Amino acid sequence: MPLDNPFQDPLRFERKLPECAIVIFGANGDLTRRKLVPALYRLAHERRLPPNVAILGISRTPMTDEQFRASMRESVEKFIEDSEVDPAIWSAFAEGLFYVAGNIDDAESYKDIAASLAKLEADRHTSGNVLFYLSTQPSQYARVVRGLGEVGLAKGKGWRRVIIEKPFGHDLASARQLSDEVHEYFEEREVYRIDHYLGKETVQNILAFRFGNGIFEPLWNRRYIDNIQITAAESIGVEGRGAYYQEAGALRDMIQNHLLQVMATVAMEPSASFTPDAVRDERAKLLRSVRIMKPEEVGLNTVAGQYGPARVGGQELPGFREEKGVDPESQTDTYAAVTFFVDNWRWAGVPFYVRSGKHLPKRITEIAIQFKAAPHLVFGEGSADGDVPDVPNLLILRIQPEEGISLKFVSKRPGAGMTLRPVSMDFNYGSSFGERSPTAYETLLLDAIIGDATLYTRQDMVEASWTVVEPIMQWWSKVKHDFPNYAAGSWGPKAADLMLARSGHEWRKP
Amino acid sequence: MSTTINPEKILKELSNLWIETAAPSNETGAVLRACAMTMIVVADESDDPQAISETLSMLMREHPSRAILIRLKKTDGPWLESRVFAQCWKPFGSRQHICCEQIEITASEISLPDVSAVVLPLIVADLPVILWCRCGHAAGVNGFRDLEKLAQKVIVDSHTFGDQQTALRKLVATRVAGVRLADLAWGRLTRSRELVAQAVNSEDVLAALRTVDSVKVRARGAKPGVSARYFAAWLANELAVLGANPKIEWDRASDETPTSISAIFLSSPEGFSMSIEVKEWYSTGVLCDLAVNGRTHSAVLLRPSEYELLLQELSIPGRDPTFEAALKRAATET
């Protein structure tokens, strides 16, 4: 039996990360420049990375190590949030940056990568631990994994892990196929499917809020909750990503992964422990409990939308079909709203309204939990000064921006008479904790290096969420939508309001 | 001379302070009032007010609190006076200032017994209360025990106590009485303990440590200081977990004034050896050599600031069993 080190003091000692090499495929891409390398630099800045970490960038563009370092420095300076680049820290960090120019489709490239990793292991003492990050086109995931497997890089002296960016397939069949291809070389416990929403501090806080407090969980069910609204709104359009977005759409791009995972976090049962598989088991169980729509239910419970041109604040905004690279007859949904039901004892009959869209009035992601009204209105009609505002009790979990929690309730207005008015009790993450919150990529990269998969998506979760959205995708593909059906800068199509109105509800305007 | 203070009046002053701070004409503009605990600080009047203020304002960012600073005045008669003020800062990218309130009470030692009744209504309801005793002699002043009873956690620095062996025994007694205790002197050892934990973090070394039968601790000074006692006690405790129970031998190098640890040597009859030896002493820290079976590497251990030490203690909301075990052993052995 391995000996535990009794000299460790986890209460006080910093969590030490194992030495390792991080191999980024797509090292010249947008995600690497905007998110990954700034997150890794930030971790180095906070001394969270092992000092001998090696980061090996792979891309087609011919570049030397020095050119790669200069290019990454430019990106870090441009994209790092809330701090400046420290020249001394950068210099130490840059010493660990290396580059191999290679073609993902060329088997020889993987031999070059293997040779570089062997050299890095010797030079930087990375103990043979390697984290592969696939930041490439999704269609290349299987090819990269096969390339790694064929030269023996999927196994080695140390641990091997692979991070895969979403989308994990474009439907259930392709998700399964990708999984099978990955599993030829990596075991499921070595596969880290990244959903950066789950790495957000406020999404993690949902678990703390629900299961760390005794007062909310008793109310967290069909007896007290009337409906739950999950909104992920973008104020911008596709911003030059029209060609990519045309193939994805809001349902695939946001709801199938991010928002269903958020919904699972809001609605899951408490896990027995906070171990990765215990938490993921509960999320997966919840996703499997989401009612699968029959074709005739899809029209009633979903709304697809696409933004049209509009003039906002004196500025002309193009419609989606006028965006660069977009088919003028495109049937792609830039807005999707879905009413989900969870078929279990806790949530039977409670609608989960989930919506996401581009070019909505503001950028906001939030979960609004609307509680049932008081059973008897003491201050209703008949009382002399009665004035009951029609405002339900709401618990708002704000994920971005201005992360925090608000509780809305009614209160008596000061003065004579019993006049009530809604008030808000706010907790603001930024002002209650002076500490800077790590970005989602910082959290998730650290977790992958440590080997903690709690915030990563497991294959059964991916399959469950595709199973939920596939009937909607199939129905929508058969219908010719009357697009565009909402103006850029508005809160989406009228049909989405009607979908809620049928149940006596209305969308919250955050 | 002021000999009475009224908590109601202090609360009223605090309320006015917030109205004033949040007034549109005030240059701080909109403010958020942040508070996650009450922090009672007991300091000597002679303690550098600038240093205390800086430490508290840095702590406010991670642990926003209502700070109640009690300054002990060296005067014969009764003396009590108070003032209130706010500490504000603007986080990067934020539109609003965040402000925390501070109450300063100056009391003569003879008036300290009157202070706990003033502090009681000033405590923020439902939030933790931390007492940081910055001057060792305050612990012996009449009235301190009543302040201690208000707190869920008491932070001391045993380096500031006169007789350190007696101080450790008192700390054990306080702990036995149910007070959750922290000692900044223990926090100062964190980096060196971490160094040891890393050095032995392999199956081979841990197995070899089981056979250790000799631990020699070299301390500078006629009597080993609290840090040396803590370190030796911690080593002995963790070796015992592995199954080794060596006798700790003290090697007092000289009668120089500093009483800190300068070297530790561990060895076993099977030939295993390990040592940690301070090579250079700087104003900011020490350079030490750590050797395991002849393989040596050097490390610089920086001296943590008061702020860093407090931050370390405030990040441990519950009990600290490792510290408690070391305290118990350090107080009874040597």
GROMACS .gro file of N, CA and C in nm, chain A residues 382-488:
model
  321
  382GLY      N    1  -6.020   4.442  -0.135
  382GLY     CA    2  -6.102   4.442  -0.013
  382GLY      C    3  -6.033   4.509   0.101
  383SER      N    4  -5.898   4.506   0.104
  383SER     CA    5  -5.833   4.576   0.213
  383SER      C    6  -5.827   4.724   0.174
  384ALA      N    7  -5.847   4.811   0.274
  384ALA     CA    8  -5.867   4.953   0.247
  384ALA      C    9  -5.759   5.013   0.158
  385ASP      N   10  -5.635   4.989   0.195
  385ASP     CA   11  -5.525   5.049   0.118
  385ASP      C   12  -5.451   4.944   0.037
  386GLY      N   13  -5.515   4.834   0.016
  386GLY     CA   14  -5.447   4.721  -0.048
  386GLY      C   15  -5.394   4.755  -0.186
  387ASP      N   16  -5.274   4.712  -0.210
  387ASP     CA   17  -5.214   4.732  -0.341
  387ASP      C   18  -5.105   4.628  -0.355
  388VAL      N   19  -5.139   4.517  -0.420
  388VAL     CA   20  -5.041   4.410  -0.429
  388VAL      C   21  -4.977   4.410  -0.567
  389PRO      N   22  -4.850   4.441  -0.576
  389PRO     CA   23  -4.788   4.438  -0.709
  389PRO      C   24  -4.782   4.294  -0.759
  390ASP      N   25  -4.800   4.279  -0.888
  390ASP     CA   26  -4.802   4.146  -0.946
  390ASP      C   27  -4.657   4.102  -0.975
  391VAL      N   28  -4.580   4.088  -0.870
  391VAL     CA   29  -4.439   4.051  -0.887
  391VAL      C   30  -4.414   3.922  -0.810
  392PRO      N   31  -4.376   3.816  -0.878
  392PRO     CA   32  -4.351   3.691  -0.805
  392PRO      C   33  -4.219   3.698  -0.728
  393ASN      N   34  -4.206   3.612  -0.628
  393ASN     CA   35  -4.075   3.598  -0.562
  393ASN      C   36  -3.981   3.534  -0.661
  394LEU      N   37  -3.868   3.596  -0.676
  394LEU     CA   38  -3.771   3.546  -0.774
  394LEU      C   39  -3.635   3.532  -0.709
  395LEU      N   40  -3.568   3.424  -0.741
  395LEU     CA   41  -3.429   3.410  -0.700
  395LEU      C   42  -3.347   3.411  -0.829
  396ILE      N   43  -3.260   3.509  -0.842
  396ILE     CA   44  -3.183   3.523  -0.966
  396ILE      C   45  -3.038   3.485  -0.939
  397LEU      N   46  -2.989   3.389  -1.014
  397LEU     CA   47  -2.846   3.354  -1.007
  397LEU      C   48  -2.781   3.410  -1.133
  398ARG      N   49  -2.705   3.517  -1.117
  398ARG     CA   50  -2.644   3.582  -1.233
  398ARG      C   51  -2.507   3.521  -1.260
  399ILE      N   52  -2.491   3.470  -1.382
  399ILE     CA   53  -2.365   3.403  -1.416
  399ILE      C   54  -2.268   3.501  -1.482
  400GLN      N   55  -2.319   3.588  -1.568
  400GLN     CA   56  -2.233   3.693  -1.626
  400GLN      C   57  -2.320   3.803  -1.683
  401PRO      N   58  -2.280   3.927  -1.689
  401PRO     CA   59  -2.168   3.982  -1.610
  401PRO      C   60  -2.221   4.012  -1.468
  402GLU      N   61  -2.147   4.082  -1.386
  402GLU     CA   62  -2.192   4.118  -1.250
  402GLU      C   63  -2.242   3.995  -1.176
  403GLU      N   64  -2.156   3.895  -1.164
  403GLU     CA   65  -2.194   3.769  -1.103
  403GLU      C   66  -2.249   3.790  -0.962
  404GLY      N   67  -2.359   3.725  -0.933
  404GLY     CA   68  -2.415   3.741  -0.799
  404GLY      C   69  -2.550   3.674  -0.786
  405ILE      N   70  -2.615   3.699  -0.675
  405ILE     CA   71  -2.744   3.637  -0.646
  405ILE      C   72  -2.838   3.746  -0.595
  406SER      N   73  -2.961   3.748  -0.644
  406SER     CA   74  -3.059   3.846  -0.596
  406SER      C   75  -3.186   3.772  -0.557
  407LEU      N   76  -3.250   3.821  -0.453
  407LEU     CA   77  -3.379   3.767  -0.413
  407LEU      C   78  -3.479   3.881  -0.417
  408LYS      N   79  -3.587   3.862  -0.494
  408LYS     CA   80  -3.689   3.967  -0.506
  408LYS      C   81  -3.808   3.928  -0.420
  409PHE      N   82  -3.854   4.021  -0.342
  409PHE     CA   83  -3.975   3.997  -0.262
  409PHE      C   84  -4.047   4.129  -0.245
  410VAL      N   85  -4.169   4.125  -0.189
  410VAL     CA   86  -4.241   4.251  -0.170
  410VAL      C   87  -4.225   4.298  -0.027
  411SER      N   88  -4.231   4.430  -0.013
  411SER     CA   89  -4.213   4.490   0.118
  411SER      C   90  -4.308   4.608   0.130
  412LYS      N   91  -4.342   4.642   0.251
  412LYS     CA   92  -4.431   4.758   0.271
  412LYS      C   93  -4.354   4.888   0.243
  413ARG      N   94  -4.420   4.976   0.170
  413ARG     CA   95  -4.358   5.108   0.149
  413ARG      C   96  -4.368   5.188   0.277
  414PRO      N   97  -4.267   5.268   0.309
  414PRO     CA   98  -4.276   5.347   0.431
  414PRO      C   99  -4.392   5.446   0.421
  415GLY      N  100  -4.455   5.470   0.533
  415GLY     CA  101  -4.562   5.569   0.536
  415GLY      C  102  -4.695   5.505   0.570
  416ALA      N  103  -4.796   5.589   0.567
  416ALA     CA  104  -4.930   5.542   0.604
  416ALA      C  105  -4.983   5.446   0.498
  417GLY      N  106  -5.072   5.358   0.540
  417GLY     CA  107  -5.134   5.266   0.445
  417GLY      C  108  -5.048   5.145   0.420
  418MET      N  109  -5.114   5.040   0.370
  418MET     CA  110  -5.042   4.915   0.345
  418MET      C  111  -5.017   4.902   0.195
  419THR      N  112  -4.921   4.981   0.148
  419THR     CA  113  -4.885   4.975   0.007
  419THR      C  114  -4.757   4.893  -0.006
  420LEU      N  115  -4.764   4.794  -0.093
  420LEU     CA  116  -4.647   4.706  -0.108
  420LEU      C  117  -4.571   4.740  -0.235
  421ARG      N  118  -4.444   4.714  -0.230
  421ARG     CA  119  -4.365   4.732  -0.353
  421ARG      C  120  -4.253   4.628  -0.356
  422PRO      N  121  -4.213   4.588  -0.477
  422PRO     CA  122  -4.107   4.487  -0.485
  422PRO      C  123  -3.971   4.547  -0.448
  423VAL      N  124  -3.891   4.469  -0.377
  423VAL     CA  125  -3.755   4.512  -0.343
  423VAL      C  126  -3.659   4.397  -0.376
  424SER      N  127  -3.533   4.429  -0.380
  424SER     CA  128  -3.434   4.329  -0.417
  424SER      C  129  -3.325   4.321  -0.312
  425MET      N  130  -3.289   4.201  -0.275
  425MET     CA  131  -3.179   4.181  -0.182
  425MET      C  132  -3.065   4.120  -0.264
  426ASP      N  133  -2.954   4.190  -0.270
  426ASP     CA  134  -2.849   4.152  -0.365
  426ASP      C  135  -2.721   4.107  -0.297
  427PHE      N  136  -2.666   4.002  -0.352
  427PHE     CA  137  -2.529   3.962  -0.316
  427PHE      C  138  -2.447   3.976  -0.443
  428ASN      N  139  -2.341   4.053  -0.434
  428ASN     CA  140  -2.257   4.075  -0.551
  428ASN      C  141  -2.122   4.008  -0.529
  429TYR      N  142  -2.090   3.914  -0.618
  429TYR     CA  143  -1.967   3.836  -0.601
  429TYR      C  144  -1.844   3.926  -0.590
  430GLY      N  145  -1.836   4.024  -0.683
  430GLY     CA  146  -1.717   4.109  -0.693
  430GLY      C  147  -1.692   4.191  -0.568
  431SER      N  148  -1.799   4.238  -0.503
  431SER     CA  149  -1.776   4.326  -0.389
  431SER      C  150  -1.769   4.249  -0.257
  432SER      N  151  -1.821   4.127  -0.255
  432SER     CA  152  -1.816   4.052  -0.130
  432SER      C  153  -1.683   3.979  -0.114
  433PHE      N  154  -1.621   3.949  -0.225
  433PHE     CA  155  -1.490   3.886  -0.219
  433PHE      C  156  -1.395   3.976  -0.296
  434GLY      N  157  -1.298   4.032  -0.227
  434GLY     CA  158  -1.204   4.120  -0.295
  434GLY      C  159  -1.111   4.045  -0.388
  435GLU      N  160  -1.105   3.911  -0.367
  435GLU     CA  161  -1.012   3.833  -0.448
  435GLU      C  162  -1.060   3.825  -0.592
  436ARG      N  163  -0.966   3.821  -0.683
  436ARG     CA  164  -1.001   3.806  -0.823
  436ARG      C  165  -1.049   3.663  -0.848
  437SER      N  166  -1.157   3.648  -0.923
  437SER     CA  167  -1.203   3.513  -0.957
  437SER      C  168  -1.122   3.462  -1.074
  438PRO      N  169  -1.078   3.337  -1.068
  438PRO     CA  170  -1.006   3.283  -1.185
  438PRO      C  171  -1.100   3.270  -1.303
  439THR      N  172  -1.047   3.282  -1.424
  439THR     CA  173  -1.132   3.261  -1.542
  439THR      C  174  -1.164   3.113  -1.552
  440ALA      N  175  -1.269   3.083  -1.631
  440ALA     CA  176  -1.310   2.942  -1.645
  440ALA      C  177  -1.195   2.857  -1.697
  441TYR      N  178  -1.116   2.910  -1.791
  441TYR     CA  179  -1.007   2.831  -1.848
  441TYR      C  180  -0.895   2.807  -1.746
  442GLU      N  181  -0.870   2.904  -1.659
  442GLU     CA  182  -0.770   2.882  -1.555
  442GLU      C  183  -0.815   2.764  -1.466
  443THR      N  184  -0.940   2.770  -1.423
  443THR     CA  185  -0.993   2.665  -1.335
  443THR      C  186  -0.985   2.529  -1.403
  444LEU      N  187  -1.030   2.525  -1.528
  444LEU     CA  188  -1.041   2.395  -1.595
  444LEU      C  189  -0.904   2.338  -1.632
  445LEU      N  190  -0.811   2.425  -1.672
  445LEU     CA  191  -0.676   2.376  -1.704
  445LEU      C  192  -0.609   2.319  -1.578
  446LEU      N  193  -0.623   2.391  -1.467
  446LEU     CA  194  -0.566   2.339  -1.342
  446LEU      C  195  -0.626   2.204  -1.305
  447ASP      N  196  -0.759   2.195  -1.316
  447ASP     CA  197  -0.827   2.070  -1.282
  447ASP      C  198  -0.776   1.954  -1.368
  448ALA      N  199  -0.756   1.981  -1.497
  448ALA     CA  200  -0.710   1.873  -1.586
  448ALA      C  201  -0.568   1.829  -1.548
  449ILE      N  202  -0.484   1.925  -1.509
  449ILE     CA  203  -0.347   1.889  -1.472
  449ILE      C  204  -0.348   1.806  -1.343
  450ILE      N  205  -0.438   1.843  -1.252
  450ILE     CA  206  -0.447   1.768  -1.126
  450ILE      C  207  -0.515   1.633  -1.147
  451GLY      N  208  -0.600   1.627  -1.251
  451GLY     CA  209  -0.673   1.502  -1.276
  451GLY      C  210  -0.811   1.503  -1.213
  452ASP      N  211  -0.867   1.623  -1.192
  452ASP     CA  212  -1.001   1.635  -1.133
  452ASP      C  213  -1.100   1.666  -1.246
  453ALA      N  214  -1.187   1.569  -1.276
  453ALA     CA  215  -1.277   1.584  -1.391
  453ALA      C  216  -1.416   1.631  -1.351
  454THR      N  217  -1.434   1.676  -1.227
  454THR     CA  218  -1.568   1.715  -1.180
  454THR      C  219  -1.636   1.812  -1.276
  455LEU      N  220  -1.561   1.910  -1.327
  455LEU     CA  221  -1.623   2.014  -1.409
  455LEU      C  222  -1.614   1.982  -1.558
  456TYR      N  223  -1.576   1.861  -1.590
  456TYR     CA  224  -1.571   1.820  -1.730
  456TYR      C  225  -1.690   1.728  -1.760
  457THR      N  226  -1.724   1.723  -1.888
  457THR     CA  227  -1.843   1.649  -1.929
  457THR      C  228  -1.806   1.505  -1.966
  458ARG      N  229  -1.885   1.412  -1.914
  458ARG     CA  230  -1.857   1.271  -1.941
  458ARG      C  231  -1.938   1.227  -2.063
  459GLN      N  232  -1.896   1.119  -2.124
  459GLN     CA  233  -1.961   1.072  -2.245
  459GLN      C  234  -2.112   1.049  -2.226
  460ASP      N  235  -2.152   0.989  -2.112
  460ASP     CA  236  -2.295   0.963  -2.094
  460ASP      C  237  -2.373   1.094  -2.084
  461MET      N  238  -2.309   1.201  -2.032
  461MET     CA  239  -2.377   1.331  -2.023
  461MET      C  240  -2.394   1.390  -2.163
  462VAL      N  241  -2.290   1.375  -2.245
  462VAL     CA  242  -2.297   1.425  -2.383
  462VAL      C  243  -2.409   1.353  -2.458
  463GLU      N  244  -2.413   1.222  -2.444
  463GLU     CA  245  -2.515   1.144  -2.516
  463GLU      C  246  -2.655   1.182  -2.467
  464ALA      N  247  -2.670   1.200  -2.335
  464ALA     CA  248  -2.801   1.234  -2.281
  464ALA      C  249  -2.848   1.369  -2.336
  465SER      N  250  -2.756   1.466  -2.346
  465SER     CA  251  -2.801   1.597  -2.393
  465SER      C  252  -2.831   1.595  -2.543
  466TRP      N  253  -2.754   1.516  -2.620
  466TRP     CA  254  -2.790   1.503  -2.762
  466TRP      C  255  -2.925   1.434  -2.777
  467THR      N  256  -2.952   1.337  -2.693
  467THR     CA  257  -3.080   1.265  -2.699
  467THR      C  258  -3.196   1.364  -2.677
  468VAL      N  259  -3.172   1.463  -2.589
  468VAL     CA  260  -3.277   1.561  -2.558
  468VAL      C  261  -3.301   1.656  -2.676
  469VAL      N  262  -3.193   1.703  -2.740
  469VAL     CA  263  -3.214   1.805  -2.844
  469VAL      C  264  -3.235   1.747  -2.984
  470GLU      N  265  -3.203   1.621  -3.002
  470GLU     CA  266  -3.211   1.566  -3.137
  470GLU      C  267  -3.353   1.571  -3.198
  471PRO      N  268  -3.458   1.538  -3.123
  471PRO     CA  269  -3.592   1.549  -3.182
  471PRO      C  270  -3.623   1.692  -3.227
  472ILE      N  271  -3.570   1.789  -3.153
  472ILE     CA  272  -3.594   1.930  -3.190
  472ILE      C  273  -3.520   1.962  -3.320
  473MET      N  274  -3.395   1.919  -3.327
  473MET     CA  275  -3.316   1.944  -3.447
  473MET      C  276  -3.383   1.880  -3.568
  474GLN      N  277  -3.431   1.757  -3.550
  474GLN     CA  278  -3.491   1.686  -3.663
  474GLN      C  279  -3.619   1.758  -3.710
  475TRP      N  280  -3.699   1.802  -3.614
  475TRP     CA  281  -3.824   1.871  -3.649
  475TRP      C  282  -3.793   2.003  -3.721
  476TRP      N  283  -3.698   2.076  -3.664
  476TRP     CA  284  -3.665   2.207  -3.723
  476TRP      C  285  -3.608   2.191  -3.865
  477SER      N  286  -3.535   2.082  -3.887
  477SER     CA  287  -3.476   2.064  -4.021
  477SER      C  288  -3.583   2.035  -4.126
  478LYS      N  289  -3.700   1.990  -4.082
  478LYS     CA  290  -3.806   1.958  -4.178
  478LYS      C  291  -3.896   2.079  -4.206
  479VAL      N  292  -3.889   2.180  -4.119
  479VAL     CA  293  -3.978   2.296  -4.131
  479VAL      C  294  -3.907   2.408  -4.206
  480LYS      N  295  -3.983   2.479  -4.288
  480LYS     CA  296  -3.921   2.600  -4.348
  480LYS      C  297  -3.961   2.717  -4.259
  481HIS      N  298  -3.861   2.770  -4.186
  481HIS     CA  299  -3.889   2.879  -4.092
  481HIS      C  300  -3.911   3.010  -4.167
  482ASP      N  301  -3.998   3.090  -4.110
  482ASP     CA  302  -4.024   3.221  -4.169
  482ASP      C  303  -3.926   3.321  -4.109
  483PHE      N  304  -3.800   3.309  -4.152
  483PHE     CA  305  -3.693   3.394  -4.099
  483PHE      C  306  -3.672   3.515  -4.189
  484PRO      N  307  -3.623   3.626  -4.138
  484PRO     CA  308  -3.597   3.658  -3.998
  484PRO      C  309  -3.728   3.684  -3.923
  485ASN      N  310  -3.728   3.652  -3.795
  485ASN     CA  311  -3.852   3.672  -3.718
  485ASN      C  312  -3.832   3.754  -3.592
  486TYR      N  313  -3.712   3.812  -3.576
  486TYR     CA  314  -3.699   3.913  -3.471
  486TYR      C  315  -3.595   4.016  -3.514
  487ALA      N  316  -3.614   4.137  -3.467
  487ALA     CA  317  -3.521   4.244  -3.504
  487ALA      C  318  -3.401   4.241  -3.412
  488ALA      N  319  -3.284   4.262  -3.468
  488ALA     CA  320  -3.163   4.271  -3.384
  488ALA      C  321  -3.188   4.376  -3.276
   0.00000   0.00000   0.00000
